[in-house]
Coordinates of C-alpha atoms in Angstrom, one line a residue:
M9 CA -7.6 77.0 -85.4
Q10 CA -8.1 78.9 -88.6
T11 CA -9.3 77.0 -91.5
I12 CA -6.8 77.1 -94.5
K13 CA -8.5 78.5 -97.5
T14 CA -8.9 76.2 -100.6
V15 CA -8.4 77.9 -104.0
Y16 CA -9.7 75.8 -106.8
I17 CA -8.9 76.3 -110.3
S18 CA -11.5 74.9 -112.7
N19 CA -9.1 74.1 -115.5
I20 CA -10.7 71.6 -117.7
S21 CA -9.3 72.7 -121.0
E22 CA -5.6 72.4 -119.6
D23 CA -6.2 68.9 -119.2
V24 CA -6.0 68.2 -122.9
W25 CA -4.4 71.5 -123.9
D26 CA -2.0 70.0 -126.5
F27 CA -5.0 68.2 -128.2
I28 CA -7.3 71.2 -128.1
T29 CA -4.8 73.5 -129.6
S30 CA -4.2 70.8 -132.5
L31 CA -7.8 71.5 -133.6
D32 CA -8.9 74.0 -136.1
P33 CA -9.8 77.3 -134.8
N34 CA -13.5 76.9 -134.8
A35 CA -13.3 73.5 -133.2
M36 CA -10.8 74.7 -130.6
S37 CA -12.8 77.8 -129.8
N38 CA -15.9 75.6 -129.3
E39 CA -14.1 73.2 -127.0
I40 CA -12.7 75.8 -124.7
E41 CA -16.2 77.5 -124.5
E42 CA -17.9 74.2 -123.6
N43 CA -15.3 73.4 -121.0
T44 CA -15.6 77.0 -119.5
F45 CA -19.4 76.6 -119.3
L46 CA -19.2 73.2 -117.7
S47 CA -16.8 74.3 -115.2
D48 CA -19.3 75.5 -112.6
R49 CA -20.3 71.9 -111.8
A50 CA -17.1 71.8 -109.9
I51 CA -18.6 74.1 -107.2
F52 CA -20.2 71.0 -105.7
T53 CA -16.9 69.4 -105.1
L54 CA -15.7 72.3 -103.0
P55 CA -15.0 72.2 -99.2
D56 CA -16.3 75.2 -97.1
S57 CA -13.8 78.2 -97.0
S58 CA -13.0 78.2 -100.7
V59 CA -12.3 80.4 -103.6
F60 CA -13.4 79.2 -106.9
I61 CA -11.3 80.4 -109.9
A62 CA -13.6 80.6 -113.0
A63 CA -13.7 81.9 -116.5
K64 CA -17.0 82.9 -116.5
S65 CA -19.2 84.6 -114.1
I66 CA -21.9 82.9 -112.0
S67 CA -25.1 84.9 -111.0
P68 CA -25.7 85.6 -107.4
Q69 CA -29.2 83.8 -107.9
Y70 CA -27.4 80.5 -108.7
Q71 CA -24.8 81.0 -106.1
D72 CA -27.7 81.3 -103.6
Y73 CA -29.2 78.2 -104.9
I74 CA -26.1 76.2 -104.4
T75 CA -25.2 77.5 -100.8
S76 CA -28.8 77.0 -99.6
L77 CA -29.0 73.4 -101.2
I78 CA -25.5 72.0 -99.8
H79 CA -25.0 74.4 -97.1
L80 CA -21.6 75.7 -98.5
D81 CA -20.0 78.2 -96.3
D82 CA -17.6 80.9 -97.0
F83 CA -17.5 80.5 -100.8
H84 CA -16.4 83.0 -103.3
V85 CA -16.3 83.0 -107.3
V86 CA -13.2 85.0 -108.7
I87 CA -12.6 85.6 -112.4
P88 CA -9.0 86.7 -113.4
Q89 CA -8.5 89.6 -115.6
N90 CA -7.8 87.9 -118.8
A91 CA -9.6 84.4 -118.4
D92 CA -9.0 82.0 -121.5
G93 CA -8.5 78.3 -121.8
E94 CA -5.4 78.2 -119.7
L95 CA -6.9 79.3 -116.5
S96 CA -4.0 78.7 -114.3
L97 CA -1.7 80.9 -116.3
D98 CA -4.4 83.6 -116.4
L99 CA -4.2 83.6 -112.4
A100 CA -0.6 83.4 -112.6
N101 CA -0.4 86.6 -114.7
D102 CA -3.1 88.5 -112.6
L103 CA -0.8 90.3 -110.1
P104 CA -3.6 91.9 -108.4
L105 CA -5.4 88.8 -107.8
I106 CA -2.3 87.0 -106.4
K107 CA -1.8 90.1 -104.0
T108 CA -5.3 89.5 -102.9
L109 CA -4.6 85.7 -102.3
N110 CA -1.5 86.7 -100.4
Q111 CA -3.7 87.9 -97.5
F112 CA -4.5 84.3 -96.6
G113 CA -0.9 83.4 -95.8
E114 CA -1.2 79.8 -96.6
I115 CA -3.8 78.0 -99.2
N116 CA -4.7 74.6 -100.3
L117 CA -4.3 74.7 -104.1
A118 CA -6.8 72.4 -105.8
A119 CA -7.8 71.9 -109.6
Y120 CA -9.9 69.9 -112.0
S121 CA -6.6 68.5 -113.3
S122 CA -3.0 68.6 -112.1
T123 CA -1.5 70.2 -115.3
S124 CA 1.7 71.7 -116.1
Q125 CA 0.2 75.1 -116.2
L126 CA -1.1 74.4 -112.5
Y127 CA 2.7 73.7 -111.5
Q128 CA 3.7 76.8 -113.0
L129 CA 1.0 78.7 -110.9
H130 CA 2.1 76.8 -107.9
Q131 CA 5.6 78.2 -108.2
K132 CA 4.4 81.7 -109.0
L133 CA 2.4 81.7 -105.7
I134 CA 5.3 80.4 -103.8
Q135 CA 7.5 83.0 -105.2
S136 CA 5.0 85.8 -104.2
G137 CA 5.3 84.7 -100.5
L138 CA 2.4 82.3 -100.2
T139 CA 2.4 78.8 -98.4
V140 CA 0.9 76.5 -101.0
N141 CA -0.2 73.0 -100.3
L142 CA -1.2 70.5 -103.0
P143 CA -3.3 68.1 -101.0
L144 CA -5.0 66.7 -104.3
S145 CA -2.1 66.6 -106.7
P146 CA 0.9 64.8 -107.1
Q147 CA 4.1 66.6 -105.8
P148 CA 6.0 68.4 -108.5
Q149 CA 8.6 65.6 -108.7
H150 CA 5.7 63.2 -109.5
Q151 CA 3.6 65.2 -111.9
D152 CA 4.6 63.0 -114.7
T153 CA 2.4 60.4 -113.3
V154 CA -0.7 62.2 -114.8
D155 CA 0.5 61.5 -118.4
N156 CA 2.3 58.3 -117.6
F157 CA -1.1 56.5 -116.6
G158 CA -3.7 59.0 -117.7
S159 CA -3.0 58.7 -121.5
K160 CA -4.4 55.9 -123.9
S161 CA -0.8 54.7 -124.5
G162 CA 0.1 55.1 -120.9
I163 CA -2.6 52.8 -119.3
R164 CA -2.1 50.2 -122.0
R165 CA 1.6 50.1 -121.2
L166 CA 0.7 49.8 -117.5
V167 CA -1.8 46.8 -118.0
E168 CA 0.7 45.0 -120.1
S169 CA 3.5 45.5 -117.6
L170 CA 1.4 44.2 -114.7
N171 CA 1.1 40.8 -116.6
D172 CA -2.0 39.9 -114.5
P173 CA -4.3 37.3 -116.0
D174 CA -7.1 39.0 -114.4
I175 CA -6.5 42.6 -115.7
F176 CA -6.5 43.2 -119.6
M177 CA -7.5 45.5 -122.2
A178 CA -8.9 44.8 -125.7
P179 CA -6.1 43.4 -127.9
G180 CA -4.4 46.2 -129.6
Q181 CA -1.2 48.2 -130.4
I182 CA 0.5 51.5 -129.9
F183 CA 1.6 53.4 -133.0
D184 CA 3.8 56.5 -133.5
S185 CA 2.9 56.5 -137.2
K186 CA -0.5 57.3 -138.5
A187 CA 0.3 55.3 -141.7
A188 CA 1.2 52.1 -139.5
A189 CA -2.0 52.7 -137.5
L190 CA -4.1 53.0 -140.6
K191 CA -2.7 49.7 -142.1
Y192 CA -3.0 47.9 -138.9
A193 CA -6.8 48.9 -138.6
S194 CA -7.5 48.5 -142.3
D195 CA -6.1 44.7 -142.0
K196 CA -8.4 44.0 -139.1
L197 CA -11.3 45.4 -140.7
N198 CA -10.7 43.4 -143.9
Q199 CA -10.5 40.3 -141.5
S200 CA -14.2 41.1 -140.6
E201 CA -13.1 42.7 -137.1
G202 CA -14.1 45.9 -135.7
V203 CA -11.5 48.3 -134.3
V204 CA -11.6 51.5 -132.1
I205 CA -8.9 54.1 -133.2
K206 CA -7.9 56.5 -130.2
T207 CA -5.5 59.4 -130.1
N208 CA -3.4 59.4 -127.0
R209 CA -5.5 62.0 -125.1
G210 CA -8.9 63.1 -126.8
H211 CA -11.5 64.9 -125.4
A212 CA -15.4 64.6 -125.3
G213 CA -15.5 62.0 -128.1
M214 CA -13.0 63.8 -130.4
G215 CA -10.0 61.6 -131.0
V216 CA -12.2 58.3 -130.8
I217 CA -13.3 56.4 -133.8
V218 CA -15.5 53.5 -133.1
L219 CA -15.8 51.1 -136.0
P220 CA -17.9 48.0 -135.7
P221 CA -17.2 45.1 -138.1
G222 CA -18.0 46.2 -141.6
T223 CA -17.7 49.9 -141.0
P224 CA -15.2 51.9 -143.2
I225 CA -12.5 54.2 -141.7
P226 CA -13.9 57.9 -142.0
Q227 CA -12.2 60.5 -144.0
T228 CA -11.7 62.4 -140.8
F229 CA -8.8 60.1 -139.8
E230 CA -6.9 61.5 -142.8
T231 CA -8.0 65.1 -142.4
D232 CA -8.0 66.0 -138.6
A233 CA -4.5 67.1 -137.9
Y234 CA -4.1 65.7 -134.3
W235 CA -3.9 62.0 -135.7
D236 CA -0.5 63.0 -137.3
K237 CA 0.8 64.8 -133.9
F238 CA 0.2 62.2 -131.2
P239 CA 0.6 58.4 -130.5
I240 CA -2.4 56.4 -131.6
V241 CA -3.8 53.2 -130.1
V242 CA -5.8 50.8 -132.2
E243 CA -7.5 48.0 -130.5
K244 CA -10.4 45.4 -131.1
Y245 CA -13.8 46.6 -131.0
I246 CA -15.7 45.0 -128.0
D247 CA -19.4 44.3 -128.4
V248 CA -20.6 45.4 -125.0
D249 CA -23.5 44.1 -122.8
P250 CA -25.7 47.2 -122.2
S251 CA -27.4 45.6 -119.3
I252 CA -24.0 46.0 -117.3
G253 CA -23.9 49.7 -116.5
G254 CA -24.9 50.6 -120.0
G255 CA -22.0 48.5 -121.1
F256 CA -19.4 50.9 -119.6
P257 CA -19.2 50.4 -115.7
N258 CA -16.7 52.8 -114.0
L259 CA -14.8 53.3 -110.7
E260 CA -13.7 56.6 -109.2
Y261 CA -11.2 56.8 -106.6
L262 CA -9.2 59.4 -104.5
I263 CA -5.6 59.0 -103.2
D264 CA -5.0 61.5 -100.5
A265 CA -1.8 63.4 -99.6
S266 CA -0.6 60.3 -97.5
G267 CA -1.0 58.0 -100.5
R268 CA -4.3 56.4 -98.9
V269 CA -6.6 55.0 -101.7
Q270 CA -10.2 55.6 -101.4
L271 CA -12.9 54.0 -103.6
L272 CA -15.4 57.0 -104.0
Y273 CA -18.3 55.2 -106.0
S274 CA -19.3 52.8 -108.7
C275 CA -21.4 53.5 -111.5
G276 CA -22.6 52.8 -115.0
M277 CA -21.8 55.4 -117.6
S278 CA -24.2 56.8 -120.3
M279 CA -23.1 57.9 -123.8
S280 CA -24.8 60.4 -126.0
S281 CA -23.1 58.8 -129.0
P282 CA -20.1 56.3 -129.3
G283 CA -17.3 57.4 -127.1
V284 CA -19.0 60.7 -125.9
F285 CA -19.7 60.5 -122.1
S286 CA -22.9 62.0 -120.9
G287 CA -23.6 60.9 -117.3
V288 CA -23.4 58.4 -114.5
E289 CA -25.9 56.0 -112.8
I290 CA -25.3 55.2 -109.2
G291 CA -27.2 53.1 -106.7
L292 CA -28.4 49.8 -105.6
G293 CA -28.8 47.5 -108.5
A294 CA -27.0 49.9 -111.1
L295 CA -24.2 47.1 -111.4
P296 CA -24.4 43.4 -110.9
S297 CA -22.6 42.5 -107.6
V298 CA -20.5 39.9 -109.3
V299 CA -19.2 42.4 -111.9
L300 CA -18.6 45.0 -109.3
D301 CA -16.5 42.6 -107.2
K302 CA -14.3 42.0 -110.2
M303 CA -14.1 45.6 -110.9
I304 CA -13.0 46.5 -107.4
K305 CA -10.3 43.6 -107.3
I306 CA -8.8 45.2 -110.6
G307 CA -9.3 48.7 -109.2
Q308 CA -7.2 47.8 -106.1
K309 CA -4.3 46.7 -107.9
I310 CA -4.4 49.7 -110.4
S311 CA -4.9 52.3 -107.7
Q312 CA -2.1 51.0 -105.6
K313 CA 0.3 51.2 -108.5
Y314 CA -0.8 54.9 -108.9
S315 CA -0.2 55.5 -105.4
D316 CA 3.0 53.9 -105.1
S317 CA 4.3 55.8 -108.2
G318 CA 3.5 59.2 -106.4
Y319 CA 0.1 60.1 -107.8
R320 CA -2.4 61.9 -105.6
G321 CA -5.8 63.1 -106.4
Y322 CA -9.0 62.0 -108.2
F323 CA -8.9 59.3 -110.9
D324 CA -11.4 56.9 -112.5
I325 CA -10.9 53.5 -114.4
D326 CA -13.3 52.8 -117.2
F327 CA -14.3 49.4 -118.3
A328 CA -16.2 47.8 -121.3
A329 CA -18.3 45.0 -120.1
G330 CA -18.0 42.6 -123.1
K331 CA -21.0 40.2 -124.1
D332 CA -18.1 37.5 -123.8
G333 CA -18.3 38.1 -120.1
K334 CA -15.1 39.8 -119.8
L335 CA -14.2 43.2 -118.2
Y336 CA -11.8 45.3 -120.4
I337 CA -10.1 48.3 -119.1
T338 CA -10.7 51.0 -121.7
E339 CA -9.0 54.0 -120.1
S340 CA -8.2 55.8 -116.8
N341 CA -8.4 59.5 -116.3
L342 CA -6.2 61.0 -113.6
R343 CA -8.1 63.9 -112.8
Q344 CA -11.7 64.8 -111.4
T345 CA -14.3 63.3 -113.8
G346 CA -17.8 64.1 -115.2
G347 CA -19.1 62.3 -112.2
S348 CA -17.0 63.8 -109.3
H349 CA -19.6 66.6 -108.7
V350 CA -22.4 64.0 -108.7
Y351 CA -20.4 62.2 -105.9
H352 CA -19.8 65.3 -103.8
L353 CA -23.5 66.6 -104.2
A354 CA -24.8 63.1 -103.1
Q355 CA -22.5 63.2 -100.0
R356 CA -23.7 66.5 -99.0
L357 CA -27.3 65.5 -99.3
F358 CA -27.4 61.9 -98.0
G359 CA -24.1 61.3 -96.3
H360 CA -21.2 59.0 -96.9
D361 CA -23.6 55.9 -97.4
F362 CA -25.5 57.8 -100.0
D363 CA -25.5 55.0 -102.5
Q364 CA -27.6 53.0 -100.1
K365 CA -30.2 55.7 -99.6
T366 CA -30.9 57.1 -103.0
Y367 CA -30.7 56.1 -106.8
I368 CA -28.9 58.7 -109.0
I369 CA -28.8 59.5 -112.6
S370 CA -26.9 62.5 -114.1
D371 CA -26.7 64.1 -117.5
N372 CA -24.2 66.7 -118.2
T373 CA -25.6 67.9 -121.7
F374 CA -29.3 67.5 -121.9
S375 CA -30.4 69.3 -125.1
L376 CA -33.0 72.0 -124.6
P377 CA -35.0 73.7 -127.1
P378 CA -33.3 76.8 -128.4
S379 CA -34.4 79.7 -126.1
N380 CA -32.8 82.5 -123.8
W381 CA -32.5 80.1 -121.0
T382 CA -31.7 81.4 -117.5
F383 CA -31.5 79.7 -114.1
G384 CA -34.5 81.7 -113.1
S385 CA -36.5 80.6 -116.2
I386 CA -35.7 77.0 -116.1
S387 CA -35.9 76.5 -112.3
K388 CA -39.4 78.1 -112.5
L389 CA -40.4 75.7 -115.1
L390 CA -38.9 72.6 -113.2
Q391 CA -40.1 73.9 -109.9
P392 CA -42.6 70.9 -109.3
I393 CA -39.6 68.3 -109.6
L394 CA -36.7 70.2 -108.4
Y395 CA -35.0 68.5 -105.3
N396 CA -36.9 68.7 -102.1
S397 CA -35.0 68.4 -98.9
D398 CA -38.1 66.8 -97.1
T399 CA -38.8 64.1 -99.6
K400 CA -35.2 63.7 -100.5
E401 CA -36.2 63.5 -104.2
G402 CA -36.0 65.6 -107.2
I403 CA -33.8 67.3 -109.9
V404 CA -30.7 69.3 -108.9
I405 CA -29.5 71.8 -111.7
V406 CA -25.7 71.6 -111.5
S407 CA -24.7 74.2 -114.0
E408 CA -26.1 77.7 -114.8
N409 CA -23.7 78.5 -117.6
M410 CA -24.6 75.5 -119.8
L411 CA -28.1 76.8 -120.2
S412 CA -26.8 79.5 -122.5
R413 CA -25.6 76.7 -124.9
N414 CA -29.2 75.3 -124.7
Q415 CA -28.0 72.4 -122.6
L416 CA -29.1 71.4 -119.1
S417 CA -26.6 69.6 -116.5
Y418 CA -28.8 68.0 -114.0
V419 CA -28.6 65.2 -111.3
A420 CA -31.8 63.2 -110.4
F421 CA -32.3 61.8 -107.0
G422 CA -35.0 59.1 -106.4
H423 CA -35.7 56.5 -103.8
D424 CA -35.0 53.7 -106.3
S425 CA -34.3 53.2 -110.1
T426 CA -38.0 53.4 -111.0
T427 CA -38.6 56.6 -109.2
T428 CA -35.5 58.3 -110.7
H429 CA -36.4 57.4 -114.2
S430 CA -39.9 58.6 -113.7
L431 CA -38.4 61.9 -112.6
I432 CA -36.5 62.1 -115.9
S433 CA -39.5 61.4 -117.7
S434 CA -41.3 64.2 -115.9
L435 CA -38.4 66.6 -116.7
K436 CA -38.6 65.8 -120.5
K437 CA -42.3 66.5 -120.4
Y438 CA -41.7 69.9 -118.7
L439 CA -38.9 71.0 -121.2
L440 CA -39.8 69.3 -124.5
A441 CA -43.7 69.7 -124.4

C-alpha cells in the first residue's frame, strides 16, 4: 500500500496575521522574519514521506543532521517562488509547484496552524485535481473553532460558560473599547491590585502588559495601534509560585481526525521576560504530581469541549500556578506550540514513554554572541556535548536558521534534572566563554 505524502506548511505568521499586520512596518518585518527563521523546528514534527513547505532554505548539511539523528525518511524541503509571511497563499499562487504536487494524487495537508489562508490553499489544491485530507485540522465547516477557543476572549468565554467550580481564570473582563479597558485597569491599580492587559491574539509577548501592584500603565498602551483594533482582556495579576513548573505549567494535546483526545505531555514553561515564552521542561519531577492531577482533570473537560465542537489538531492549555494554591487557566493555543517539536523529537529518540527515560529542557531563543554563526561552526564548537545516541544524552540543535539572528534553538536531554542542567551549564561555557 502506497504511503500518502504529507505536505506540511510552516505557517507561523499566518496564525496571528491580523495582529502582525497591525504593527508598524519595522516591527511587522521583524516578527515575520523571526517566525520564518523559527519554522525549521517543525521538521522534527514530520512523519516519514513528507514535503516541508518553507519560506527559507535549509542547508544539506543540516538536513543530513536531522535525518541521521531521527531517521526521517523521504523528506524534502520546498520553497515557493514568492515566499513571505502568508506561506499558504504563496503556495496557492505557485502554479508550477501545485503542478508538481499533483503527481502525488492524494496528500495529507498539515500546518503549524489551521488558518483561513490554509483553507484557501486547501480549496485551490482540490480544484487542481488533488485529493486533499486534513487529518490534523478542523474540517472547513468547523474552522471557526480556532478563533472561538484560541483567542484570549474566546477561552475566557468558554471557561465562564462551563460554570465549573474547578475550572477558572483570574478575575477579569473583556472589553471592545480601549478607553473602557484603560479605566478598568486604572481603577484596579489604584486599589493596589495588579493587572494583566491582553490583546485578543498577540504574539511572542507582544500584546501582553504585565503590571504587578504599583506598576504604572506604560505609554505603549496608548501608542501601539493594535490596542484599538481588537478586543482587550484585563484580568487580575496572579503572583505565581515559581517552584511549580516555573509558575506556568502547561499541557499539550492532540485531537485526531476521529475526535479522539490524546494528552501528549505536561511541562513547565520558561519565560525570557514577562509573557514571553522561551522553552519547556519535561520529565519526572518537573511538576508536582498533585498539581499535574488537577491540570489533567481540567484538561479533560476543556479538550472534550474542543473535540465535541469539531476542533481537530494540536492545542495546549497554559496555566498560572498561584501562590494561593490555585491553578488559573491563562490561555489556550489551538495550533502547534513552541514545544511540539520537543515532543516529537523526544518520541523519535526515546519512544512513547520518553518522559520516564529522560529529562528535557528546551530553549527556542538562546542569545549568542554576535558572529557569523552557521550550523557547521556551532556544531563543531558544541561537539563534546551534542546528543550521543549511545549515552542518550546531549544537546540537539533544532534550528539552523535562527543562528543567523545570533540565537540558538536547542533541546537538552539528560538522565535526570541535574544532568540536564549540567549540560546547559556546559553549553553556556562553550558559547559564552
